CSV table of C-alpha atoms and ligand atoms in Angstrom, one decimal:
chain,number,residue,atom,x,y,z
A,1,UNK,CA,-8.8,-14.1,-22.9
A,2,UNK,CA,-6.5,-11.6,-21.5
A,3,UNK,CA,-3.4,-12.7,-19.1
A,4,UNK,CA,-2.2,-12.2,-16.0
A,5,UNK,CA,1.1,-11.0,-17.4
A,6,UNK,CA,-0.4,-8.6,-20.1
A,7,UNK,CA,-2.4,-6.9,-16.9
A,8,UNK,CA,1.1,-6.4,-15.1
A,9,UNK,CA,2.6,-4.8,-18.2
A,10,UNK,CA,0.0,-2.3,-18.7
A,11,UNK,CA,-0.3,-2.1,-15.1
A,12,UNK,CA,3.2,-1.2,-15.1
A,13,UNK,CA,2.8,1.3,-17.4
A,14,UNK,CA,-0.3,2.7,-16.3
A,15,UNK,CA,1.2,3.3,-12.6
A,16,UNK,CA,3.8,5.6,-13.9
A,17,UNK,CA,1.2,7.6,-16.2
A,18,UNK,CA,-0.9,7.9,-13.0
A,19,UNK,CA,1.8,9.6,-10.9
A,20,UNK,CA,2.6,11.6,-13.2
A,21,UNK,CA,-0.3,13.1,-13.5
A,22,UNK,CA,-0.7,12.9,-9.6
A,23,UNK,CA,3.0,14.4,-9.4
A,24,UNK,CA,1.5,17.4,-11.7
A,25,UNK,CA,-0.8,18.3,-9.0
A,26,UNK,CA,1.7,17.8,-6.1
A,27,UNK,CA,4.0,20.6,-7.8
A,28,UNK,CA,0.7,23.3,-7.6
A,29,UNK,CA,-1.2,21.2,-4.8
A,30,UNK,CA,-1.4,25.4,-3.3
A,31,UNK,CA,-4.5,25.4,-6.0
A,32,UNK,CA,-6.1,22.0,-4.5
A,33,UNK,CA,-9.1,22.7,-2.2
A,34,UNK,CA,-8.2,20.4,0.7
A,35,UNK,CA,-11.7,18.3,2.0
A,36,UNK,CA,-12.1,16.4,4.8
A,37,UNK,CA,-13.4,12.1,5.1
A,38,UNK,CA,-13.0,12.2,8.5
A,39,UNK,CA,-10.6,12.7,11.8
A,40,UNK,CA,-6.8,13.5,10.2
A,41,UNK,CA,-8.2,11.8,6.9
A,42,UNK,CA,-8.1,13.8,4.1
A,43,UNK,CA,-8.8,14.6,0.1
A,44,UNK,CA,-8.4,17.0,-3.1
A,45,UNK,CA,-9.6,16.7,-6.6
A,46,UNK,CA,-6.3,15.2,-7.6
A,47,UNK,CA,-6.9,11.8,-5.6
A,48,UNK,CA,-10.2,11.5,-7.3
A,49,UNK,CA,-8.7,12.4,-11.2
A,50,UNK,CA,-6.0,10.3,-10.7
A,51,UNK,CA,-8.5,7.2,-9.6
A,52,UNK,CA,-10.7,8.0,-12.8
A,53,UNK,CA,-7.7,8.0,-14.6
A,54,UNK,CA,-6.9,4.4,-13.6
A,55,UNK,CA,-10.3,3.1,-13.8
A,56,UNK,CA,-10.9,4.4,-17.4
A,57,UNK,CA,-7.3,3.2,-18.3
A,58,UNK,CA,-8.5,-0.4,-16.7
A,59,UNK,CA,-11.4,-0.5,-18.5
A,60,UNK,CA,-10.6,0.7,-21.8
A,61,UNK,CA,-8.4,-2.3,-21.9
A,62,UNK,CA,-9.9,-4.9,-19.6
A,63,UNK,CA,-13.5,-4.2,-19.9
A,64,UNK,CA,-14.3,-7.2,-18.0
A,65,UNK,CA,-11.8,-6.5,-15.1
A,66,UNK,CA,-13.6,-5.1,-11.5
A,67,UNK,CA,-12.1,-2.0,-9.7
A,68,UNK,CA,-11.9,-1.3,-5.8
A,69,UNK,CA,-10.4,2.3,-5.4
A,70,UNK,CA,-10.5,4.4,-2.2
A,71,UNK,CA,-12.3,7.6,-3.9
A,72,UNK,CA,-15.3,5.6,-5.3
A,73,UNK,CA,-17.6,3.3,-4.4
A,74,UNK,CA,-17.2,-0.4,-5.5
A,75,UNK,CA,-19.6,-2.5,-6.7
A,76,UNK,CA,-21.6,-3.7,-3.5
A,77,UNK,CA,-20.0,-7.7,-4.1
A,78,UNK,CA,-17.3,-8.7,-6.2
A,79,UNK,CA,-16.9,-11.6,-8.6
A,80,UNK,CA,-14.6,-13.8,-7.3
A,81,UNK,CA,-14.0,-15.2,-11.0
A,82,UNK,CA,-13.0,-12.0,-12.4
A,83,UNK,CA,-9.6,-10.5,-11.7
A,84,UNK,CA,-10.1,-7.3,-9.1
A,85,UNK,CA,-7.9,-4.1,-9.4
A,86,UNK,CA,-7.6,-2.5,-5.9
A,87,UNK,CA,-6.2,1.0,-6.5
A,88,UNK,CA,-5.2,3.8,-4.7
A,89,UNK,CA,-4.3,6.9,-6.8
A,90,UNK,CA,-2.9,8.9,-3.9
A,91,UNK,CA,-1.6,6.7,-0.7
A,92,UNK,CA,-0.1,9.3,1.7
A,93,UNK,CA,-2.7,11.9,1.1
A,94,UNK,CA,-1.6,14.2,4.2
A,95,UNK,CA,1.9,14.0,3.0
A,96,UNK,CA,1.0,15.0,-0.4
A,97,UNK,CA,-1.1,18.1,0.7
A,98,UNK,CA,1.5,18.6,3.2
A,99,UNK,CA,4.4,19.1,0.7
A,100,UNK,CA,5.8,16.2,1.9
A,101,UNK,CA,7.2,13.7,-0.8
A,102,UNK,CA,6.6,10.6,0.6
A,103,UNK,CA,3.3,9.7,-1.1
A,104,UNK,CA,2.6,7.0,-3.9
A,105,UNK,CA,0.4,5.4,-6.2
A,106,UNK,CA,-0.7,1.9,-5.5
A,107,UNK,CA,-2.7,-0.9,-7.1
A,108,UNK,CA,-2.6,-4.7,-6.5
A,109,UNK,CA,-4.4,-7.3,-8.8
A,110,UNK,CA,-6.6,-10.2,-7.0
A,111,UNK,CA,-7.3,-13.1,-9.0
A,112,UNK,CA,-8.0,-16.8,-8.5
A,113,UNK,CA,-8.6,-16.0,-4.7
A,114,UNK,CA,-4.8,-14.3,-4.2
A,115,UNK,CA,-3.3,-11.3,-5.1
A,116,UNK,CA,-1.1,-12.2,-8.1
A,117,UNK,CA,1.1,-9.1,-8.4
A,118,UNK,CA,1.5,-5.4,-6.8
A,119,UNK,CA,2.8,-2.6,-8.2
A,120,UNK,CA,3.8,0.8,-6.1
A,121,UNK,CA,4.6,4.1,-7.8
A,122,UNK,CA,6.8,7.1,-6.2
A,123,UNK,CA,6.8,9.9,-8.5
A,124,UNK,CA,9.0,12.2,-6.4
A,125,UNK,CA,11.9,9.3,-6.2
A,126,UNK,CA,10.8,7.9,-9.8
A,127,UNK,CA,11.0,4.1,-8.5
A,128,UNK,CA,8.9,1.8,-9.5
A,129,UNK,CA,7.8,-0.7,-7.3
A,130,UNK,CA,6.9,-4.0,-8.8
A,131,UNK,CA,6.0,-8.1,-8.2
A,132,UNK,CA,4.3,-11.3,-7.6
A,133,UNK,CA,4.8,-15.1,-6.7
A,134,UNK,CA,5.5,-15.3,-10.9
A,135,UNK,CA,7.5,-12.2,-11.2
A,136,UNK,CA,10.0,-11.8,-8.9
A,137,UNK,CA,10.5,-8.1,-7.3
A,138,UNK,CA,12.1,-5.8,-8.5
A,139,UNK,CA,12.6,-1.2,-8.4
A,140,UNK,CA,13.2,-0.4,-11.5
A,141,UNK,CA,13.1,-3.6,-13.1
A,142,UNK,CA,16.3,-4.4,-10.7
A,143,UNK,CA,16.0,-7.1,-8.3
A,144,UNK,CA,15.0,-6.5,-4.3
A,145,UNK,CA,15.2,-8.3,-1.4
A,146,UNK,CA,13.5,-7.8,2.0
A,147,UNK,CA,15.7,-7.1,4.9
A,148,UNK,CA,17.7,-10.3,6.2
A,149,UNK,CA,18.0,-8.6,9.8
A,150,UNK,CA,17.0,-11.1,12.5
A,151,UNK,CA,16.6,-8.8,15.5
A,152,UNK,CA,14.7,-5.5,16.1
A,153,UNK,CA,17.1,-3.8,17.3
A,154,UNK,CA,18.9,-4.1,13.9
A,155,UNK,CA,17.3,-1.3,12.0
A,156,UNK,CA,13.7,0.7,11.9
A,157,UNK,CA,10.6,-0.6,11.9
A,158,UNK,CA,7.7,1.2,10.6
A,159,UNK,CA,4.6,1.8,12.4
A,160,UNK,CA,1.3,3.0,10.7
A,161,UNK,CA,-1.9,4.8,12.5
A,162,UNK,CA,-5.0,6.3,11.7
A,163,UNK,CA,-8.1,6.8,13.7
A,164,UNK,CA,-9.8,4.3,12.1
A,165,UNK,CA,-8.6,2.6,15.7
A,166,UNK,CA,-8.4,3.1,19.3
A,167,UNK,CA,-4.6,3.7,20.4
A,168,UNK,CA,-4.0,1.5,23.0
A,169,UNK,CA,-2.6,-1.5,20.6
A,170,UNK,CA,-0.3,0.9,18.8
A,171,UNK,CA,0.8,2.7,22.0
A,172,UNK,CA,1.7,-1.0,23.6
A,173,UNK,CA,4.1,-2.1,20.5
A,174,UNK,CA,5.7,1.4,20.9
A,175,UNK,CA,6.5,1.3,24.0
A,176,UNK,CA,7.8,-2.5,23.8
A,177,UNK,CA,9.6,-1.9,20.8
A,178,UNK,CA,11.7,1.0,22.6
A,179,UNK,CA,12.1,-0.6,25.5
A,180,UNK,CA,13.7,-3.3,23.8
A,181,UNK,CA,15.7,-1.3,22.0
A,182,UNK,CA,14.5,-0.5,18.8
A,183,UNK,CA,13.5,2.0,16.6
A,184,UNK,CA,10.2,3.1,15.3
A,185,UNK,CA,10.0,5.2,11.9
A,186,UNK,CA,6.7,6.7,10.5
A,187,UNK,CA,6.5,8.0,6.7
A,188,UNK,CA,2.1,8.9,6.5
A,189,UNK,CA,2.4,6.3,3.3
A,190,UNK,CA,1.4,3.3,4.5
A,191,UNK,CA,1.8,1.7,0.5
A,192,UNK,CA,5.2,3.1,0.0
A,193,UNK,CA,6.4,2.3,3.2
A,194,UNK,CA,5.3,-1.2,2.7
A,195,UNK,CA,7.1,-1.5,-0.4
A,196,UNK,CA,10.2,-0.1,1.5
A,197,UNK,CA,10.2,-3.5,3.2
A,198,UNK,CA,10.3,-5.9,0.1
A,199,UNK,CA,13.5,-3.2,-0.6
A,200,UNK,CA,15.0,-4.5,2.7
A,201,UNK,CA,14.7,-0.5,3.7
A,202,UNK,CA,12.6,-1.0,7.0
A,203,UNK,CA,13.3,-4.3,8.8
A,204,UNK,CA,9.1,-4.6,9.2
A,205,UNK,CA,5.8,-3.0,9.7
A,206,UNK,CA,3.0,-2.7,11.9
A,207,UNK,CA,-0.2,-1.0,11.1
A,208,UNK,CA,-3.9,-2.4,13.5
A,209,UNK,CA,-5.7,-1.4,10.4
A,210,UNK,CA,-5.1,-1.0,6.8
A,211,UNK,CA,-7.4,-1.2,3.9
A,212,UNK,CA,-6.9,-3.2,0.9
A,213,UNK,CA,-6.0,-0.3,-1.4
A,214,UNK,CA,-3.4,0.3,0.8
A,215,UNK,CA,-1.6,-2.7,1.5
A,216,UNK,CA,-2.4,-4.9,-1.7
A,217,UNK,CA,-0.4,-3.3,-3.9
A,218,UNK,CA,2.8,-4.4,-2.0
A,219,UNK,CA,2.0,-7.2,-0.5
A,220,UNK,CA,2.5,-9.3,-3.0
A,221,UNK,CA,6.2,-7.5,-3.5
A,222,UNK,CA,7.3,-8.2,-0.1
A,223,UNK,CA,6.6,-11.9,-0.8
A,224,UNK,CA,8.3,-12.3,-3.7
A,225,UNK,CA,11.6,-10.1,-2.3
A,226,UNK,CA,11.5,-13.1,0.5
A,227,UNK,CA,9.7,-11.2,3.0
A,228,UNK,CA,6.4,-12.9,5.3
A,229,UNK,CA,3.6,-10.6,5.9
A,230,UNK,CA,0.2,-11.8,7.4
A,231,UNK,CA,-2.8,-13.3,5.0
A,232,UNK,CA,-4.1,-9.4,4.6
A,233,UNK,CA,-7.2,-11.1,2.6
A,234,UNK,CA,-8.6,-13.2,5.4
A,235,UNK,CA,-12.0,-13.0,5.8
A,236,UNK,CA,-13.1,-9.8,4.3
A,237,UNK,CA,-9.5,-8.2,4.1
A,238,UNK,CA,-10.6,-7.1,0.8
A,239,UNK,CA,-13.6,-5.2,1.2
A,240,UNK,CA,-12.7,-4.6,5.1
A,241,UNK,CA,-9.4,-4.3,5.4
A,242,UNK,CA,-7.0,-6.1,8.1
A,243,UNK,CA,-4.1,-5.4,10.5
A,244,UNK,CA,-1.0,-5.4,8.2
A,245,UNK,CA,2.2,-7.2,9.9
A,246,UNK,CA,5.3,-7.3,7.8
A,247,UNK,CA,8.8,-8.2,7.7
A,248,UNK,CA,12.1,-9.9,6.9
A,249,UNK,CA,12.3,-13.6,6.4
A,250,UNK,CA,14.3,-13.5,9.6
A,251,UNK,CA,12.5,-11.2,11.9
A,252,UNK,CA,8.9,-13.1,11.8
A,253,UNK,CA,9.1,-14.8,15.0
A,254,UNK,CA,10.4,-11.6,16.8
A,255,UNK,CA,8.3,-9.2,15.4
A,256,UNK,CA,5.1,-11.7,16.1
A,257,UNK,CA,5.7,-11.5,19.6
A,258,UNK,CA,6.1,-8.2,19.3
A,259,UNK,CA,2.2,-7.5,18.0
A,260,UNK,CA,0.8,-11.1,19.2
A,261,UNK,CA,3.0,-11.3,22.9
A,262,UNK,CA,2.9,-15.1,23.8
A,263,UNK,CA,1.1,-16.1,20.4
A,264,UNK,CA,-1.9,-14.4,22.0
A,265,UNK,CA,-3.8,-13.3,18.9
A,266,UNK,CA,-5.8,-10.5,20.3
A,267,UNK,CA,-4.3,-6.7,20.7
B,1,LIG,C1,-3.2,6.3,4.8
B,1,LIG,C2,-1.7,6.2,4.8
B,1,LIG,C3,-1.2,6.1,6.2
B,1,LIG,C4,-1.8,4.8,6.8
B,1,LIG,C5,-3.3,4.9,6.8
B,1,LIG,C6,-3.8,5.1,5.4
B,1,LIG,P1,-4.2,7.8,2.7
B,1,LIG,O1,-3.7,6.4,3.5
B,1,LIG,O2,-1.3,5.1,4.0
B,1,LIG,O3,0.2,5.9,6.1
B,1,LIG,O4,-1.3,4.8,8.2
B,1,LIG,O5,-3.8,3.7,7.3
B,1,LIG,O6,-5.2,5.3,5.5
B,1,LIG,O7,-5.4,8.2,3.5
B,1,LIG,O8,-3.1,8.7,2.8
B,1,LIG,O9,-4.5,7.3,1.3
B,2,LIG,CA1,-4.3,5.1,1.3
């Protein structure tokens, strides 16, 4: 039976072998016929051959492994007894058909009901992303640690959007955030950005609404570089997706009242 720890090898090299083939389309991305999924959401051919990329690598390998991508459709339920890869082959889309080099490839692992390791690829910077409760996190295989600020006025924190959501929650953190004296910083890669935090880069992040694919994969980093986020698979984070909150070890109780004023759980 395969391992945890032989998945996050390969998955380690797989990621890089993905964006470089994803970073081969970003160079001549003027040949990509751009479609639309939706308001500001976009797609090319080169999100969806880099996701068949992954899934054949996957399976050629792990035959028995499960597969949640953004491109294709999942199975309709997943075995919880069976590891789940939740991949996505271009996070930062816009960016990436934009020119902009702030894009990445992402992929997390679930198994035995948590997300055992992440892994977050940027071609344009060549860093490599990487970790879990058992292994530590590291950028190119060097040690990281999330951000030990303990106020938000002590650095950026960055806030995610799409219009998957109504405005008005985002629009209240902003304007609490600058009134308070901090500082807001958006990138349009929700993954990469995330893994920024377990690099103690951004102080935090907010996002009302992420999927899986794109927080999964460096989640589990952010954890093991000391950081807190919130449980991202409650109820059906997985096949739903969740509000992502992340941070520092000592910015949790700021940045909580922040999103949640007065513990108040609702927007
Ligand atoms: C999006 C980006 C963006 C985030 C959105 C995502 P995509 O993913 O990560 O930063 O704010 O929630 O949907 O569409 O570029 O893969
Ligand atoms: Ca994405």
């Amino acid at each position: 039976m395969a391992t945890n720890d032989e998945r996050y090898d390969y998955g380690k090299t797989l990621i890089r072998e993905a964006g470089g083939v994803a970073y081969d389309y970003f160079k001549s991305r003027d040949e990509l016929k751009i479609e639309s999924k939706g308001l500001q959401d976009v797609v090319s051919i080169a999100d969806r051959n880099v996701e068949q990329l992954i899934r054949r690598r996957i399976l050629e390998r792990f035959p028995d492994d499960q597969i949640l991508g953004e491109e294709e459709e999942g199975p309709a339920e997943f075995d919880p007894g069976r590891p789940i890869w939740v991949v996505d082959p271009i996070d930062g889309t816009q960016c990436f058909l934009s020119g902009i080099p702030t894009w990445c490839v992402s992929i997390g692992l679930v198994s035995g009901g948590h997300i055992d390791f992440g892994l977050v690829y940027d071609p344009n910077a060549d860093e490599l992303f990487a970790g879990g409760a058992a292994y530590g996190a590291v950028c190119n295989d060097k040690p990281i640690r999330a951000s030990d600020a303990a106020s938000l006025k002590d650095g950026m924190l960055e806030v995610g959007f799409s219009h998957r959501t109504g405005v008005d929650w985002t629009a209240r953190v902003f304007s609490d955030l600058l009134k308070d004296g901090g500082m807001y910083h958006r990138s349009g890669s929700g993954a990469l950005s995330l893994a920024y935090v377990a690099a103690g880069r951004y102080i935090g992040y907010f996002e009302e609404h992420m999927n899986s694919w794109d927080s999964f994969g460096a989640v589990p980093i952010i954890k093991a570089a000391g950081g807190w986020t919130n449980d991202v698979m409650a109820g059906d984070g997985l096949t739903a997706g969740s509000v992502v909150v992340a941070c520092g070890p000592n910015l949790q109780a700021e940045i909580k009242n922040l999103i949640w004023p007065g513990g108040n759980h609702a927007k």
